Amino acid sequence: QVQLVESGGGLVQPGGSLRLSCVASGRISSIYDMGWYRLLAPGKQRELVATIISIGNTNYADSVKGRFTISRDNAKNTVYLQMNSLKSEDTAVYYCYAKLWRVGAPRTDDYWGQGTQVTVSS
């Protein structure tokens, strides 16, 4: 059993900052890719925010480049998302994602967290 647990969401004013964290736990052999997606509104598709692979290469959505920073601690199976200069359009449910090998598994599997709400409003 593998779980991803997010924390750090909340209410912040425009221009403010938040830091999201996500810890992966369970029978994990190694994690290839971790990242964050968000759901802006019910009925819409989740959109990529940022991802980071095990060697540190990152990928960001154009809408967050220069404002958000993704990082990870491989020893702790944890990924972070530092969000600065937040805008109202960043309001969404943010989901943690991981592509990983479970112990003894022949291939990777994708896992998702339960989501954390980020609301940017004055």
C-alpha atoms as an extended CHARMM CRD file, in Angstrom:
* protein
*
       122  EXT
         1         1  GLN       CA              0.0000000000        0.0000000000        0.0000000000  PROA      1               0.0000000000
         2         2  VAL       CA              1.3200000000        3.4060000000       -0.9970000000  PROA      2               0.0000000000
         3         3  GLN       CA             -0.0630000000        6.7160000000        0.2110000000  PROA      3               0.0000000000
         4         4  LEU       CA              0.6000000000       10.3100000000       -0.7570000000  PROA      4               0.0000000000
         5         5  VAL       CA             -0.3660000000       12.8650000000        1.8690000000  PROA      5               0.0000000000
         6         6  GLU       CA             -0.3750000000       16.5870000000        1.0900000000  PROA      6               0.0000000000
         7         7  SER       CA             -0.2510000000       19.4930000000        3.5070000000  PROA      7               0.0000000000
         8         8  GLY       CA              0.1590000000       23.2490000000        3.4280000000  PROA      8               0.0000000000
         9         9  GLY       CA             -2.9140000000       24.4870000000        1.5860000000  PROA      9               0.0000000000
        10        10  GLY       CA             -5.0850000000       27.3140000000        2.8200000000  PROA      10              0.0000000000
        11        11  LEU       CA             -6.2850000000       30.8540000000        2.2600000000  PROA      11              0.0000000000
        12        12  VAL       CA             -3.8280000000       33.5450000000        1.2180000000  PROA      12              0.0000000000
        13        13  GLN       CA             -4.1190000000       37.0750000000       -0.1240000000  PROA      13              0.0000000000
        14        14  PRO       CA             -3.0580000000       37.9360000000       -3.6680000000  PROA      14              0.0000000000
        15        15  GLY       CA              0.6950000000       38.4160000000       -3.7840000000  PROA      15              0.0000000000
        16        16  GLY       CA              1.2100000000       36.0910000000       -0.8480000000  PROA      16              0.0000000000
        17        17  SER       CA              3.0360000000       32.7750000000       -0.5540000000  PROA      17              0.0000000000
        18        18  LEU       CA              2.2730000000       29.2160000000        0.4170000000  PROA      18              0.0000000000
        19        19  ARG       CA              4.3570000000       26.0660000000        0.5920000000  PROA      19              0.0000000000
        20        20  LEU       CA              2.8330000000       22.6970000000       -0.1720000000  PROA      20              0.0000000000
        21        21  SER       CA              4.3710000000       19.4300000000        0.9560000000  PROA      21              0.0000000000
        22        22  CYS       CA              3.6510000000       15.8480000000       -0.0300000000  PROA      22              0.0000000000
        23        23  VAL       CA              5.0380000000       12.7330000000        1.6090000000  PROA      23              0.0000000000
        24        24  ALA       CA              4.9220000000        9.3300000000       -0.0560000000  PROA      24              0.0000000000
        25        25  SER       CA              4.8470000000        6.3490000000        2.2820000000  PROA      25              0.0000000000
        26        26  GLY       CA              4.4940000000        2.5910000000        2.0380000000  PROA      26              0.0000000000
        27        27  ARG       CA              6.4300000000       -0.1900000000        0.3760000000  PROA      27              0.0000000000
        28        28  ILE       CA              8.3050000000        2.0430000000       -2.0440000000  PROA      28              0.0000000000
        29        29  SER       CA             11.4280000000        0.9260000000       -3.8440000000  PROA      29              0.0000000000
        30        30  SER       CA             12.1440000000        4.1990000000       -5.5990000000  PROA      30              0.0000000000
        31        31  ILE       CA             10.3410000000        7.2260000000       -6.9740000000  PROA      31              0.0000000000
        32        32  TYR       CA             10.9620000000        8.3570000000      -10.5310000000  PROA      32              0.0000000000
        33        33  ASP       CA              8.7400000000       11.3830000000      -10.9040000000  PROA      33              0.0000000000
        34        34  MET       CA              6.9110000000       13.5420000000       -8.3710000000  PROA      34              0.0000000000
        35        35  GLY       CA              4.8810000000       16.6200000000       -8.9430000000  PROA      35              0.0000000000
        36        36  TRP       CA              1.8030000000       18.7460000000       -8.5610000000  PROA      36              0.0000000000
        37        37  TYR       CA             -1.3430000000       19.0750000000      -10.6200000000  PROA      37              0.0000000000
        38        38  ARG       CA             -4.3360000000       21.2750000000       -9.9420000000  PROA      38              0.0000000000
        39        39  LEU       CA             -8.0520000000       21.2510000000      -10.5910000000  PROA      39              0.0000000000
        40        40  LEU       CA             -9.2940000000       24.7570000000      -11.1880000000  PROA      40              0.0000000000
        41        41  ALA       CA            -12.9910000000       23.9280000000      -11.2130000000  PROA      41              0.0000000000
        42        42  PRO       CA            -15.2350000000       20.8580000000      -10.9660000000  PROA      42              0.0000000000
        43        43  GLY       CA            -15.7180000000       19.1850000000      -14.3320000000  PROA      43              0.0000000000
        44        44  LYS       CA            -12.4340000000       20.4370000000      -15.7290000000  PROA      44              0.0000000000
        45        45  GLN       CA             -9.2900000000       18.3810000000      -16.2340000000  PROA      45              0.0000000000
        46        46  ARG       CA             -6.4150000000       18.4910000000      -13.8260000000  PROA      46              0.0000000000
        47        47  GLU       CA             -3.6110000000       20.5800000000      -15.2380000000  PROA      47              0.0000000000
        48        48  LEU       CA              0.0910000000       20.1370000000      -14.6720000000  PROA      48              0.0000000000
        49        49  VAL       CA              1.6670000000       22.6600000000      -12.3380000000  PROA      49              0.0000000000
        50        50  ALA       CA              5.2000000000       21.3140000000      -11.9230000000  PROA      50              0.0000000000
        51        51  THR       CA              7.0690000000       18.0240000000      -11.8870000000  PROA      51              0.0000000000
        52        52  ILE       CA             10.5460000000       16.9180000000      -10.8460000000  PROA      52              0.0000000000
        53        53  ILE       CA             12.2980000000       13.6710000000      -11.6520000000  PROA      53              0.0000000000
        54        54  SER       CA             14.7140000000       11.8430000000       -9.4030000000  PROA      54              0.0000000000
        55        55  ILE       CA             17.8450000000       13.5020000000      -10.7960000000  PROA      55              0.0000000000
        56        56  GLY       CA             16.3480000000       16.9430000000      -10.3300000000  PROA      56              0.0000000000
        57        57  ASN       CA             15.1260000000       17.9560000000      -13.7800000000  PROA      57              0.0000000000
        58        58  THR       CA             12.0160000000       20.1220000000      -13.4790000000  PROA      58              0.0000000000
        59        59  ASN       CA              9.0910000000       21.0520000000      -15.6830000000  PROA      59              0.0000000000
        60        60  TYR       CA              6.6540000000       23.9180000000      -15.0650000000  PROA      60              0.0000000000
        61        61  ALA       CA              3.4130000000       25.1290000000      -16.5400000000  PROA      61              0.0000000000
        62        62  ASP       CA              3.9250000000       28.4540000000      -18.3180000000  PROA      62              0.0000000000
        63        63  SER       CA              1.4020000000       30.0890000000      -15.9990000000  PROA      63              0.0000000000
        64        64  VAL       CA              3.5480000000       29.4530000000      -12.9100000000  PROA      64              0.0000000000
        65        65  LYS       CA              7.0890000000       29.8520000000      -14.2450000000  PROA      65              0.0000000000
        66        66  GLY       CA              9.0580000000       32.3560000000      -12.2190000000  PROA      66              0.0000000000
        67        67  ARG       CA              6.5570000000       32.2320000000       -9.3300000000  PROA      67              0.0000000000
        68        68  PHE       CA              6.4980000000       28.5800000000       -8.2310000000  PROA      68              0.0000000000
        69        69  THR       CA              9.4530000000       26.3620000000       -7.3460000000  PROA      69              0.0000000000
        70        70  ILE       CA              9.3170000000       22.5880000000       -7.0390000000  PROA      70              0.0000000000
        71        71  SER       CA             11.8650000000       20.6170000000       -5.0510000000  PROA      71              0.0000000000
        72        72  ARG       CA             12.1760000000       17.1880000000       -3.5260000000  PROA      72              0.0000000000
        73        73  ASP       CA             13.9620000000       15.3530000000       -0.7540000000  PROA      73              0.0000000000
        74        74  ASN       CA             14.6290000000       11.8500000000       -2.0420000000  PROA      74              0.0000000000
        75        75  ALA       CA             15.6660000000       10.5670000000        1.3740000000  PROA      75              0.0000000000
        76        76  LYS       CA             12.2760000000       11.5720000000        2.7850000000  PROA      76              0.0000000000
        77        77  ASN       CA             10.1820000000       10.7010000000       -0.3020000000  PROA      77              0.0000000000
        78        78  THR       CA              8.8670000000       14.2380000000       -0.1270000000  PROA      78              0.0000000000
        79        79  VAL       CA              8.1030000000       16.8520000000       -2.7470000000  PROA      79              0.0000000000
        80        80  TYR       CA              7.5410000000       20.5500000000       -2.0780000000  PROA      80              0.0000000000
        81        81  LEU       CA              5.9280000000       23.3550000000       -4.0220000000  PROA      81              0.0000000000
        82        82  GLN       CA              6.8760000000       26.8790000000       -3.0190000000  PROA      82              0.0000000000
        83        83  MET       CA              4.2610000000       29.2310000000       -4.4110000000  PROA      83              0.0000000000
        84        84  ASN       CA              5.0570000000       32.9470000000       -4.4620000000  PROA      84              0.0000000000
        85        85  SER       CA              3.2580000000       35.9560000000       -5.9380000000  PROA      85              0.0000000000
        86        86  LEU       CA             -0.0020000000       34.0590000000       -5.8260000000  PROA      86              0.0000000000
        87        87  LYS       CA             -2.8780000000       35.2180000000       -8.0020000000  PROA      87              0.0000000000
        88        88  SER       CA             -6.6040000000       34.6300000000       -7.7510000000  PROA      88              0.0000000000
        89        89  GLU       CA             -6.3720000000       32.3790000000      -10.8030000000  PROA      89              0.0000000000
        90        90  ASP       CA             -4.1300000000       30.0270000000       -8.8220000000  PROA      90              0.0000000000
        91        91  THR       CA             -7.1330000000       29.1100000000       -6.6870000000  PROA      91              0.0000000000
        92        92  ALA       CA             -7.6120000000       25.3750000000       -7.0890000000  PROA      92              0.0000000000
        93        93  VAL       CA             -7.3560000000       21.9830000000       -5.4580000000  PROA      93              0.0000000000
        94        94  TYR       CA             -3.7340000000       20.9130000000       -5.7110000000  PROA      94              0.0000000000
        95        95  TYR       CA             -2.9460000000       17.2290000000       -6.0650000000  PROA      95              0.0000000000
        96        96  CYS       CA              0.3620000000       15.5270000000       -5.4090000000  PROA      96              0.0000000000
        97        97  TYR       CA              1.4700000000       12.9230000000       -7.9500000000  PROA      97              0.0000000000
        98        98  ALA       CA              4.1550000000       10.2510000000       -7.9590000000  PROA      98              0.0000000000
        99        99  LYS       CA              5.3290000000        7.6800000000      -10.4870000000  PROA      99              0.0000000000
       100       100  LEU       CA              7.1570000000        5.0510000000       -8.4870000000  PROA      100             0.0000000000
       101       101  TRP       CA              8.2620000000        1.4320000000       -8.1490000000  PROA      101             0.0000000000
       102       102  ARG       CA              6.7130000000       -0.5060000000       -5.2980000000  PROA      102             0.0000000000
       103       103  VAL       CA              8.9760000000       -3.0850000000       -3.6790000000  PROA      103             0.0000000000
       104       104  GLY       CA              9.0660000000       -6.1380000000       -5.9360000000  PROA      104             0.0000000000
       105       105  ALA       CA              7.0070000000       -4.5550000000       -8.7020000000  PROA      105             0.0000000000
       106       106  PRO       CA              8.1970000000       -5.0100000000      -12.3070000000  PROA      106             0.0000000000
       107       107  ARG       CA              7.0900000000       -1.5480000000      -13.4680000000  PROA      107             0.0000000000
       108       108  THR       CA              6.1070000000        1.8650000000      -12.1600000000  PROA      108             0.0000000000
       109       109  ASP       CA              2.6220000000        2.8140000000      -10.9970000000  PROA      109             0.0000000000
       110       110  ASP       CA              1.0050000000        6.2320000000      -10.6750000000  PROA      110             0.0000000000
       111       111  TYR       CA             -0.3230000000        7.4840000000       -7.3530000000  PROA      111             0.0000000000
       112       112  TRP       CA             -2.2720000000       10.5730000000       -6.3380000000  PROA      112             0.0000000000
       113       113  GLY       CA             -2.8470000000       12.3840000000       -3.0800000000  PROA      113             0.0000000000
       114       114  GLN       CA             -6.2600000000       13.3800000000       -1.8070000000  PROA      114             0.0000000000
       115       115  GLY       CA             -5.8180000000       17.0350000000       -2.7390000000  PROA      115             0.0000000000
       116       116  THR       CA             -5.3840000000       20.2390000000       -0.7620000000  PROA      116             0.0000000000
       117       117  GLN       CA             -7.3400000000       23.4480000000       -1.3380000000  PROA      117             0.0000000000
       118       118  VAL       CA             -5.4770000000       26.6490000000       -2.1460000000  PROA      118             0.0000000000
       119       119  THR       CA             -7.5960000000       29.7880000000       -2.1800000000  PROA      119             0.0000000000
       120       120  VAL       CA             -6.1490000000       33.1380000000       -3.2040000000  PROA      120             0.0000000000
       121       121  SER       CA             -8.5030000000       35.9310000000       -2.2300000000  PROA      121             0.0000000000
       122       122  SER       CA             -8.5450000000       39.2830000000       -0.4910000000  PROA      122             0.0000000000
